[in-house]
Amino acid sequence: MADIKREYALNALLALGLLLVPIWALYNGAPFTITLFTRIAILALAGIGLNIALGLGGMVSFGHAVYFGLGGYVAGILAQHAFNGAPILGLPGTNQMLIIWPVAMVLSGLLAAVIGAFSLRTSGIFFIMITLAFAQMVYYFAVSWPAYGGEDGLPIYVRNQFPGLNTMRPFELFIVCWGVLMLALGVFALIRASRFGAALMAIRQNPDRVASLGINPFGVKLAAFVISGMITGLAGALMADLSRFASPAAMAWTMSGELIVIIILGGTGRLFGPVAGAAFLVGFEVFFGGLTEHWKLWLGLVLLAAVLFNRGGIVALIAGRERLG
Amino acid sequence: MTAALLFEQFLNGLQFGLMLFLMSAGLTLVFGVMGLINLAHGSLFMIGAFFCAAAAGLTGNFWLGLAAGMAAAAAAGALIEMTVLRRLYSRDHLDQVLATYALILILSEGTKILFGPFPLYLDVPPLLTGTVNLGLTEYPLYRLALIGFGLLVAVGLWFLIARTRLGVRIRAGENDREMIAALGVNIRALYTVVFALGAGLAGMAGALVGAVQSVQVGMGEPVLILAFVVIVIGGIGSIRGAMVGALMVGIIDTMGRFLLPRIFATFMEVNQASGVGAALASMLIYLLMALVLVIKPKGLFPIHG
Amino acid sequence: MTLHKTLLAGASALALSTGAAMADPVTVGLITTLSGGGAGLGVDIRDGFQLALDMAGTDAIHLVVEDDGQRPEAAVQIADRMIQSEGAQILTGIVWSNLAMAVVPAVTAQDVIYISPNAGPSALAGAGCTPNYFNAAYQNDTMHEAAGEYANTLGYQNAFIMAPNYPAGVDALTGFKRFFQGELAGEVYTQLGQTDFAAEIAQIRASGADSIFIFEPGGMGISFMRQYAQSGVDLPIISAAFTFSQDVLPAVGDAALGVINTAEWSPDMDNEANTAFVAGFQEAYDRLPSVYAAQAFDTANLILSALNAADISDLDAFRAALRAADFDAVRGEFAFGNNQHPIQNYYAREVVSVDGVLTNRIVGTAFENHQDVYAADCGME
């Protein structure tokens, strides 16, 4: 049984901890800690996107890295055109995050609409595999398309700008990402509490009954899938700015796997699940990656243990499991 | 372009498809009987190749290596089935994806610890080196043998499932699990046997292909994704579907890589055409899969309804 | 291998203290690929670098090694950590061009020196050159240019050329064509990570070529050579060193015998530094060094020579000391051009079997004092 109070406390702890540690780091001269927490915030954001499709809608997308990668390319390509002054499709490039983000979200949403329209005709394992196949298709295209670097990727020499802040400073970029993360958490909570969210969760449980109520399950799922892709695409744009680099590697199927890992480790469908999952994954990689070159073996063992013995992820470990399966 | 070249490319596609069938058969069988989606199937392919290379290196005999590779993959399959996967049959696909993803990490890193980071050497057996004259063209004997192997395994598998007691149980398991348990079949043992069989087939594919490929950590993942494309096209759980899907993917992929650049070269510069053609060729089988699923959302040969 | 303190503490003190006095060792971060399919190359780079430090018996360098898993975003993150929390002032180690493209611009902008022990993407050699980036290996195109030039020497008239469809592959074919004077019997791009080359071999068979140029690094090259050996096609192959380097030769096997491949170094080079290096490497690691190990060994000695001549806290002086390249390279003569990429000789090597072990020996010289074409676009003097 879920303990609501404990979950609130855990959520507050995660939200504040994510903010307070970088502030501490800022005053104690530990810039890498800030970079690390920025990474956590961005991966958590990507996870929130997937959590809408997977956690609320039960759509196991094994190709969400494609939106993550696309968002990165939008940031990289627009920045490059702003840098060298060449227009793109008749329009100038830009290095303003406030323009890049909507573009990344709209394009990711469009791609999700196309992929979703095909994929949602299937279900179960077919859905898992067809989303993977679409992502692979775009991945191979990005690797071999020479205009924007192909497999070499696209460097962003100067990070894109946010009004009033200097994003080259780790802490100021972090604040931007943290703010976006909090907004996205708000959006997730709103969706979950809305009629739309209720319909989405009901479809996951019993699509036929929902259809008999006059709601079109396909439309609801497609809408959720598009929103999901948009949020993950936004995260991709931020990640490209953090790494100052956009590349097809962000679209690789292993990245899709990582996003699923983040969700499940944290807690599927839980508000702060992706935050907990991202924090764990990044922390694990940094800590064990420094101890042994065989850290992936240990990561595998931890994941395995998590699936076998701790269903519901980190949030459930602390706040109990949700009643909805 | 000559008929000889087209014929040779067709044989290449056939051979590639049959190797994909060896990989896909186990994958689709495991899904059909146990309802399990196993991402670690590619790791079993890798284990087959590594143990074959190591045993062939020690004994100097490819056939002993092949046996060792199959045995190692089957044993590894049985082991992970009994320790991990059997707990996942009742879970949803999501948990299965995550657990078997974890197994990929463990098996890849474990293989690297055991065999080191450098690729291993494995050669074609002396009996099968060289080429044969097929009238239209010279063709490598080993590839011809692979075609033969693939067909032989396909027939054997058909016989196993259609004509033996184990096959009856497997088919029963696909249709109604409670029923065969009620009939007194030891379902746990059946599952382990089916999984080990699939793993052994993957190990066999790894060992056979390993002789003409790089035996290295991570070799299983690209072929795993292709195998998934195959079984999704064919209809998950259907051996016949896996055969049709594998041949389609093998032939279309080979022909696409060969023909697309030539088609583009008729109206583009050669070096541009080869780039664009190659890029499109690499996307071709995924397009095929999307197309099949749009027309038949459960694949070409759906097994349940 | 580094042992991190905790994530949150301890890092800042270290960052402030390094480089303060001559006696303190300079932290060098080595980011390379130690896990996954490409681990063999990274292991050789790490071992070659470490060997140079051991043989010099120096404590001027504090070496931090980290695995990038061949993932660009992981490499960027590790670079950030090494600079921001471990106070690394010099980075090196990256195997792959795409990872170098991710890391180098971000690192050099922070006034940290990056010295490449392997990758040399064109974007960093031409207009994108920068004072804080040095390449102690080669510019990517040059290896293939050498192959094109040596194909002329061998009298090839009609070559079939092939590479994977990604930037380094396109650069390879461009580089080869830049110097090859014969005709092309075919030009084919393969898929990155491709494992079956039957379709390409069939085209080679039908093409009427008199020779083949391939660039298929890593596992792709192993697969191609095995399948080619079984195909009954018997045309001479010329290539850059990557498919025929010591790390993969044992896996390619006898199929590689007789292949001509170009590189700036070979294990049989007869100079004092190289003799000591090859013997030392065999003693320490019980295998022959690859070209990657040799480049890492040279990189380490380059850094040591510069640290000897200048204090890294004076970055201008330190960069000048690096540019002087005053060390005994195992590849013989070594100098930096205006874009801080090597001007060096490129040799044609042949794969031979010595006491049952496959290795390379020099059979000719493709270029003397060759410089990459991108240097002209570099604004540095």
Short mmCIF file of N, CA, C and O in Angstrom, two decimals, chain C residues 158-236:
data_model
loop_
_atom_site.label_atom_id
_atom_site.label_comp_id
_atom_site.label_asym_id
_atom_site.label_seq_id
_atom_site.Cartn_x
_atom_site.Cartn_y
_atom_site.Cartn_z
N ASN C 158 43.19 -0.03 -61.64
CA ASN C 158 41.72 -0.10 -61.60
C ASN C 158 41.31 -0.66 -60.24
O ASN C 158 41.24 -1.86 -60.05
N ALA C 159 41.02 0.24 -59.29
CA ALA C 159 40.80 -0.20 -57.92
C ALA C 159 39.31 -0.21 -57.56
O ALA C 159 38.55 0.65 -58.02
N PHE C 160 38.92 -1.19 -56.77
CA PHE C 160 37.58 -1.23 -56.18
C PHE C 160 37.73 -0.69 -54.77
O PHE C 160 38.52 -1.21 -53.98
N ILE C 161 36.99 0.38 -54.43
CA ILE C 161 37.21 0.98 -53.10
C ILE C 161 35.94 0.89 -52.27
O ILE C 161 34.82 0.97 -52.77
N MET C 162 36.13 0.72 -50.95
CA MET C 162 35.00 0.40 -50.07
C MET C 162 35.26 0.89 -48.65
O MET C 162 36.36 0.76 -48.13
N ALA C 163 34.22 1.47 -48.04
CA ALA C 163 34.33 1.95 -46.66
C ALA C 163 32.93 2.02 -46.06
O ALA C 163 31.95 2.04 -46.80
N PRO C 164 32.83 2.05 -44.71
CA PRO C 164 31.51 2.19 -44.10
C PRO C 164 30.93 3.58 -44.36
O PRO C 164 31.67 4.54 -44.52
N ASN C 165 29.60 3.66 -44.35
CA ASN C 165 28.92 4.90 -44.67
C ASN C 165 28.81 5.80 -43.44
O ASN C 165 27.77 5.89 -42.82
N TYR C 166 29.90 6.43 -43.06
CA TYR C 166 29.92 7.42 -41.99
C TYR C 166 31.10 8.34 -42.27
O TYR C 166 31.88 8.07 -43.19
N PRO C 167 31.21 9.47 -41.54
CA PRO C 167 32.18 10.48 -41.97
C PRO C 167 33.61 9.94 -42.16
O PRO C 167 34.25 10.25 -43.16
N ALA C 168 34.10 9.14 -41.22
CA ALA C 168 35.47 8.63 -41.35
C ALA C 168 35.60 7.77 -42.60
O ALA C 168 36.66 7.74 -43.24
N GLY C 169 34.52 7.07 -42.97
CA GLY C 169 34.55 6.23 -44.17
C GLY C 169 34.59 7.08 -45.43
O GLY C 169 35.34 6.79 -46.37
N VAL C 170 33.79 8.14 -45.45
CA VAL C 170 33.80 9.05 -46.60
C VAL C 170 35.17 9.71 -46.72
O VAL C 170 35.74 9.81 -47.81
N ASP C 171 35.73 10.15 -45.57
CA ASP C 171 37.08 10.74 -45.58
C ASP C 171 38.10 9.76 -46.13
O ASP C 171 39.03 10.14 -46.85
N ALA C 172 37.95 8.49 -45.79
CA ALA C 172 38.92 7.48 -46.22
C ALA C 172 38.93 7.37 -47.75
O ALA C 172 39.99 7.40 -48.38
N LEU C 173 37.74 7.26 -48.34
CA LEU C 173 37.68 7.13 -49.80
C LEU C 173 38.16 8.42 -50.47
O LEU C 173 38.86 8.39 -51.48
N THR C 174 37.78 9.56 -49.88
CA THR C 174 38.24 10.84 -50.43
C THR C 174 39.76 10.92 -50.38
O THR C 174 40.40 11.34 -51.35
N GLY C 175 40.31 10.53 -49.25
CA GLY C 175 41.77 10.57 -49.09
C GLY C 175 42.46 9.66 -50.09
O GLY C 175 43.46 10.06 -50.72
N PHE C 176 41.95 8.47 -50.28
CA PHE C 176 42.55 7.53 -51.23
C PHE C 176 42.50 8.12 -52.63
O PHE C 176 43.49 8.13 -53.36
N LYS C 177 41.33 8.64 -53.02
CA LYS C 177 41.15 9.14 -54.37
C LYS C 177 42.01 10.38 -54.64
O LYS C 177 42.36 10.66 -55.77
N ARG C 178 42.34 11.10 -53.55
CA ARG C 178 43.11 12.33 -53.70
C ARG C 178 44.47 12.04 -54.34
O ARG C 178 45.03 12.86 -55.05
N PHE C 179 45.03 10.85 -54.06
CA PHE C 179 46.37 10.56 -54.58
C PHE C 179 46.40 9.42 -55.59
O PHE C 179 47.36 9.28 -56.32
N PHE C 180 45.36 8.59 -55.62
CA PHE C 180 45.37 7.45 -56.55
C PHE C 180 45.12 7.96 -57.97
O PHE C 180 44.19 8.73 -58.21
N GLN C 181 45.95 7.50 -58.90
CA GLN C 181 45.83 8.03 -60.27
C GLN C 181 45.11 7.10 -61.23
O GLN C 181 44.83 7.46 -62.36
N GLY C 182 44.83 5.86 -60.78
CA GLY C 182 44.18 4.90 -61.67
C GLY C 182 42.67 5.13 -61.77
O GLY C 182 42.13 6.12 -61.28
N GLU C 183 42.00 4.19 -62.40
CA GLU C 183 40.56 4.23 -62.52
C GLU C 183 39.90 3.57 -61.30
O GLU C 183 40.56 2.84 -60.57
N LEU C 184 38.61 3.82 -61.11
CA LEU C 184 37.87 3.13 -60.06
C LEU C 184 36.92 2.11 -60.69
O LEU C 184 36.07 2.46 -61.50
N ALA C 185 37.10 0.85 -60.28
CA ALA C 185 36.22 -0.20 -60.80
C ALA C 185 34.91 -0.22 -60.05
O ALA C 185 33.92 -0.81 -60.50
N GLY C 186 34.88 0.41 -58.90
CA GLY C 186 33.66 0.44 -58.11
C GLY C 186 33.91 1.23 -56.84
O GLY C 186 35.05 1.33 -56.37
N GLU C 187 32.84 1.81 -56.31
CA GLU C 187 32.96 2.60 -55.08
C GLU C 187 31.73 2.26 -54.24
O GLU C 187 30.61 2.57 -54.63
N VAL C 188 31.95 1.61 -53.11
CA VAL C 188 30.82 1.09 -52.36
C VAL C 188 30.91 1.53 -50.90
O VAL C 188 31.98 1.48 -50.29
N TYR C 189 29.78 1.99 -50.37
CA TYR C 189 29.69 2.27 -48.94
C TYR C 189 28.94 1.14 -48.25
O TYR C 189 27.86 0.75 -48.68
N THR C 190 29.51 0.62 -47.19
CA THR C 190 28.86 -0.44 -46.42
C THR C 190 28.21 0.16 -45.19
O THR C 190 28.45 1.32 -44.86
N GLN C 191 27.41 -0.63 -44.53
CA GLN C 191 26.73 -0.12 -43.34
C GLN C 191 27.66 -0.20 -42.13
O GLN C 191 28.42 -1.15 -41.99
N LEU C 192 27.59 0.81 -41.28
CA LEU C 192 28.41 0.81 -40.08
C LEU C 192 28.03 -0.40 -39.22
O LEU C 192 26.87 -0.63 -38.94
N GLY C 193 29.05 -1.18 -38.81
CA GLY C 193 28.77 -2.35 -38.00
C GLY C 193 28.34 -3.57 -38.80
O GLY C 193 27.95 -4.58 -38.23
N GLN C 194 28.41 -3.47 -40.11
CA GLN C 194 28.01 -4.60 -40.96
C GLN C 194 28.87 -5.83 -40.68
O GLN C 194 30.07 -5.72 -40.45
N THR C 195 28.26 -6.99 -40.72
CA THR C 195 29.03 -8.20 -40.42
C THR C 195 29.10 -9.15 -41.60
O THR C 195 29.93 -10.04 -41.63
N ASP C 196 28.23 -8.97 -42.57
CA ASP C 196 28.26 -9.88 -43.72
C ASP C 196 28.56 -9.09 -44.99
O ASP C 196 27.85 -8.15 -45.33
N PHE C 197 29.63 -9.50 -45.68
CA PHE C 197 30.08 -8.74 -46.85
C PHE C 197 29.92 -9.52 -48.15
O PHE C 197 30.56 -9.22 -49.14
N ALA C 198 29.09 -10.54 -48.10
CA ALA C 198 28.93 -11.37 -49.29
C ALA C 198 28.49 -10.54 -50.49
O ALA C 198 28.98 -10.72 -51.61
N ALA C 199 27.55 -9.59 -50.26
CA ALA C 199 27.03 -8.79 -51.37
C ALA C 199 28.13 -7.93 -51.98
O ALA C 199 28.20 -7.76 -53.20
N GLU C 200 29.02 -7.41 -51.14
CA GLU C 200 30.10 -6.56 -51.65
C GLU C 200 31.15 -7.40 -52.37
O GLU C 200 31.69 -6.99 -53.40
N ILE C 201 31.44 -8.58 -51.82
CA ILE C 201 32.45 -9.43 -52.44
C ILE C 201 31.97 -9.88 -53.83
O ILE C 201 32.76 -9.96 -54.77
N ALA C 202 30.67 -10.13 -53.93
CA ALA C 202 30.13 -10.51 -55.24
C ALA C 202 30.34 -9.38 -56.25
O ALA C 202 30.65 -9.63 -57.42
N GLN C 203 30.17 -8.14 -55.78
CA GLN C 203 30.37 -7.01 -56.70
C GLN C 203 31.84 -6.87 -57.08
O GLN C 203 32.16 -6.51 -58.21
N ILE C 204 32.72 -7.15 -56.11
CA ILE C 204 34.16 -7.09 -56.42
C ILE C 204 34.48 -8.13 -57.49
O ILE C 204 35.18 -7.86 -58.47
N ARG C 205 33.92 -9.33 -57.31
CA ARG C 205 34.17 -10.42 -58.25
C ARG C 205 33.77 -10.00 -59.67
O ARG C 205 34.46 -10.30 -60.64
N ALA C 206 32.64 -9.29 -59.75
CA ALA C 206 32.11 -8.95 -61.07
C ALA C 206 32.68 -7.65 -61.64
O ALA C 206 32.38 -7.28 -62.76
N SER C 207 33.51 -6.94 -60.83
CA SER C 207 33.86 -5.57 -61.21
C SER C 207 35.01 -5.46 -62.22
O SER C 207 35.17 -4.41 -62.84
N GLY C 208 35.82 -6.50 -62.33
CA GLY C 208 36.98 -6.40 -63.20
C GLY C 208 38.11 -5.56 -62.65
O GLY C 208 38.97 -5.09 -63.39
N ALA C 209 38.12 -5.35 -61.32
CA ALA C 209 39.17 -4.54 -60.70
C ALA C 209 40.50 -5.31 -60.69
O ALA C 209 40.52 -6.54 -60.77
N ASP C 210 41.63 -4.55 -60.57
CA ASP C 210 42.92 -5.23 -60.41
C ASP C 210 43.43 -5.13 -58.97
O ASP C 210 44.46 -5.69 -58.62
N SER C 211 42.69 -4.40 -58.12
CA SER C 211 43.11 -4.24 -56.74
C SER C 211 41.92 -3.73 -55.92
O SER C 211 40.94 -3.25 -56.48
N ILE C 212 42.04 -3.86 -54.57
CA ILE C 212 40.97 -3.43 -53.69
C ILE C 212 41.56 -2.51 -52.63
O ILE C 212 42.59 -2.83 -52.04
N PHE C 213 40.90 -1.39 -52.41
CA PHE C 213 41.24 -0.57 -51.24
C PHE C 213 40.09 -0.65 -50.26
O PHE C 213 38.93 -0.42 -50.63
N ILE C 214 40.36 -1.02 -49.02
CA ILE C 214 39.29 -1.05 -48.03
C ILE C 214 39.67 -0.23 -46.81
O ILE C 214 40.83 -0.13 -46.42
N PHE C 215 38.64 0.36 -46.21
CA PHE C 215 38.75 0.91 -44.86
C PHE C 215 37.57 0.34 -44.10
O PHE C 215 36.43 0.75 -44.29
N GLU C 216 37.84 -0.68 -43.31
CA GLU C 216 36.78 -1.32 -42.53
C GLU C 216 37.34 -1.57 -41.13
O GLU C 216 37.84 -2.65 -40.83
N PRO C 217 37.30 -0.56 -40.26
CA PRO C 217 37.98 -0.71 -38.97
C PRO C 217 37.29 -1.71 -38.04
O PRO C 217 36.10 -2.01 -38.21
N GLY C 218 38.05 -2.23 -37.10
CA GLY C 218 37.49 -3.08 -36.04
C GLY C 218 36.96 -4.39 -36.56
O GLY C 218 37.50 -5.00 -37.48
N GLY C 219 35.84 -4.81 -35.97
CA GLY C 219 35.24 -6.09 -36.30
C GLY C 219 34.83 -6.21 -37.75
O GLY C 219 34.87 -7.30 -38.34
N MET C 220 34.49 -5.06 -38.39
CA MET C 220 34.06 -5.11 -39.79
C MET C 220 35.20 -5.63 -40.67
O MET C 220 34.97 -6.44 -41.57
N GLY C 221 36.41 -5.17 -40.39
CA GLY C 221 37.56 -5.60 -41.19
C GLY C 221 37.85 -7.08 -41.00
O GLY C 221 38.18 -7.79 -41.95
N ILE C 222 37.73 -7.55 -39.74
CA ILE C 222 37.96 -8.97 -39.47
C ILE C 222 36.97 -9.80 -40.27
O ILE C 222 37.33 -10.77 -40.95
N SER C 223 35.70 -9.40 -40.21
CA SER C 223 34.67 -10.14 -40.93
C SER C 223 34.95 -10.13 -42.44
O SER C 223 34.89 -11.17 -43.09
N PHE C 224 35.26 -8.94 -42.96
CA PHE C 224 35.49 -8.85 -44.40
C PHE C 224 36.64 -9.76 -44.83
O PHE C 224 36.53 -10.51 -45.80
N MET C 225 37.74 -9.70 -44.10
CA MET C 225 38.93 -10.47 -44.52
C MET C 225 38.66 -11.97 -44.47
O MET C 225 39.10 -12.72 -45.34
N ARG C 226 37.97 -12.43 -43.44
CA ARG C 226 37.65 -13.85 -43.35
C ARG C 226 36.82 -14.30 -44.54
O ARG C 226 37.05 -15.34 -45.14
N GLN C 227 35.80 -13.47 -44.85
CA GLN C 227 34.89 -13.85 -45.93
C GLN C 227 35.58 -13.73 -47.28
O GLN C 227 35.34 -14.53 -48.18
N TYR C 228 36.45 -12.73 -47.40
CA TYR C 228 37.18 -12.54 -48.65
C TYR C 228 38.08 -13.74 -48.92
O TYR C 228 38.18 -14.23 -50.05
N ALA C 229 38.72 -14.23 -47.84
CA ALA C 229 39.63 -15.36 -47.99
C ALA C 229 38.90 -16.60 -48.50
O ALA C 229 39.48 -17.44 -49.17
N GLN C 230 37.61 -16.71 -48.17
CA GLN C 230 36.83 -17.88 -48.59
C GLN C 230 36.17 -17.70 -49.95
O GLN C 230 35.53 -18.61 -50.46
N SER C 231 36.30 -16.50 -50.52
CA SER C 231 35.46 -16.18 -51.67
C SER C 231 36.03 -16.66 -52.99
O SER C 231 35.34 -16.70 -53.99
N GLY C 232 37.32 -16.99 -52.99
CA GLY C 232 37.92 -17.38 -54.25
C GLY C 232 38.36 -16.18 -55.09
O GLY C 232 39.01 -16.35 -56.12
N VAL C 233 37.99 -14.98 -54.70
CA VAL C 233 38.50 -13.79 -55.37
C VAL C 233 39.92 -13.57 -54.86
O VAL C 233 40.16 -13.68 -53.66
N ASP C 234 40.84 -13.27 -55.75
CA ASP C 234 42.22 -13.20 -55.31
C ASP C 234 42.90 -11.94 -55.82
O ASP C 234 43.89 -12.00 -56.52
N LEU C 235 42.34 -10.78 -55.48
CA LEU C 235 42.95 -9.53 -55.87
C LEU C 235 43.78 -9.00 -54.71
O LEU C 235 43.45 -9.24 -53.55
N PRO C 236 44.86 -8.25 -55.02
CA PRO C 236 45.65 -7.69 -53.93
C PRO C 236 44.86 -6.61 -53.18
O PRO C 236 44.10 -5.86 -53.80
#
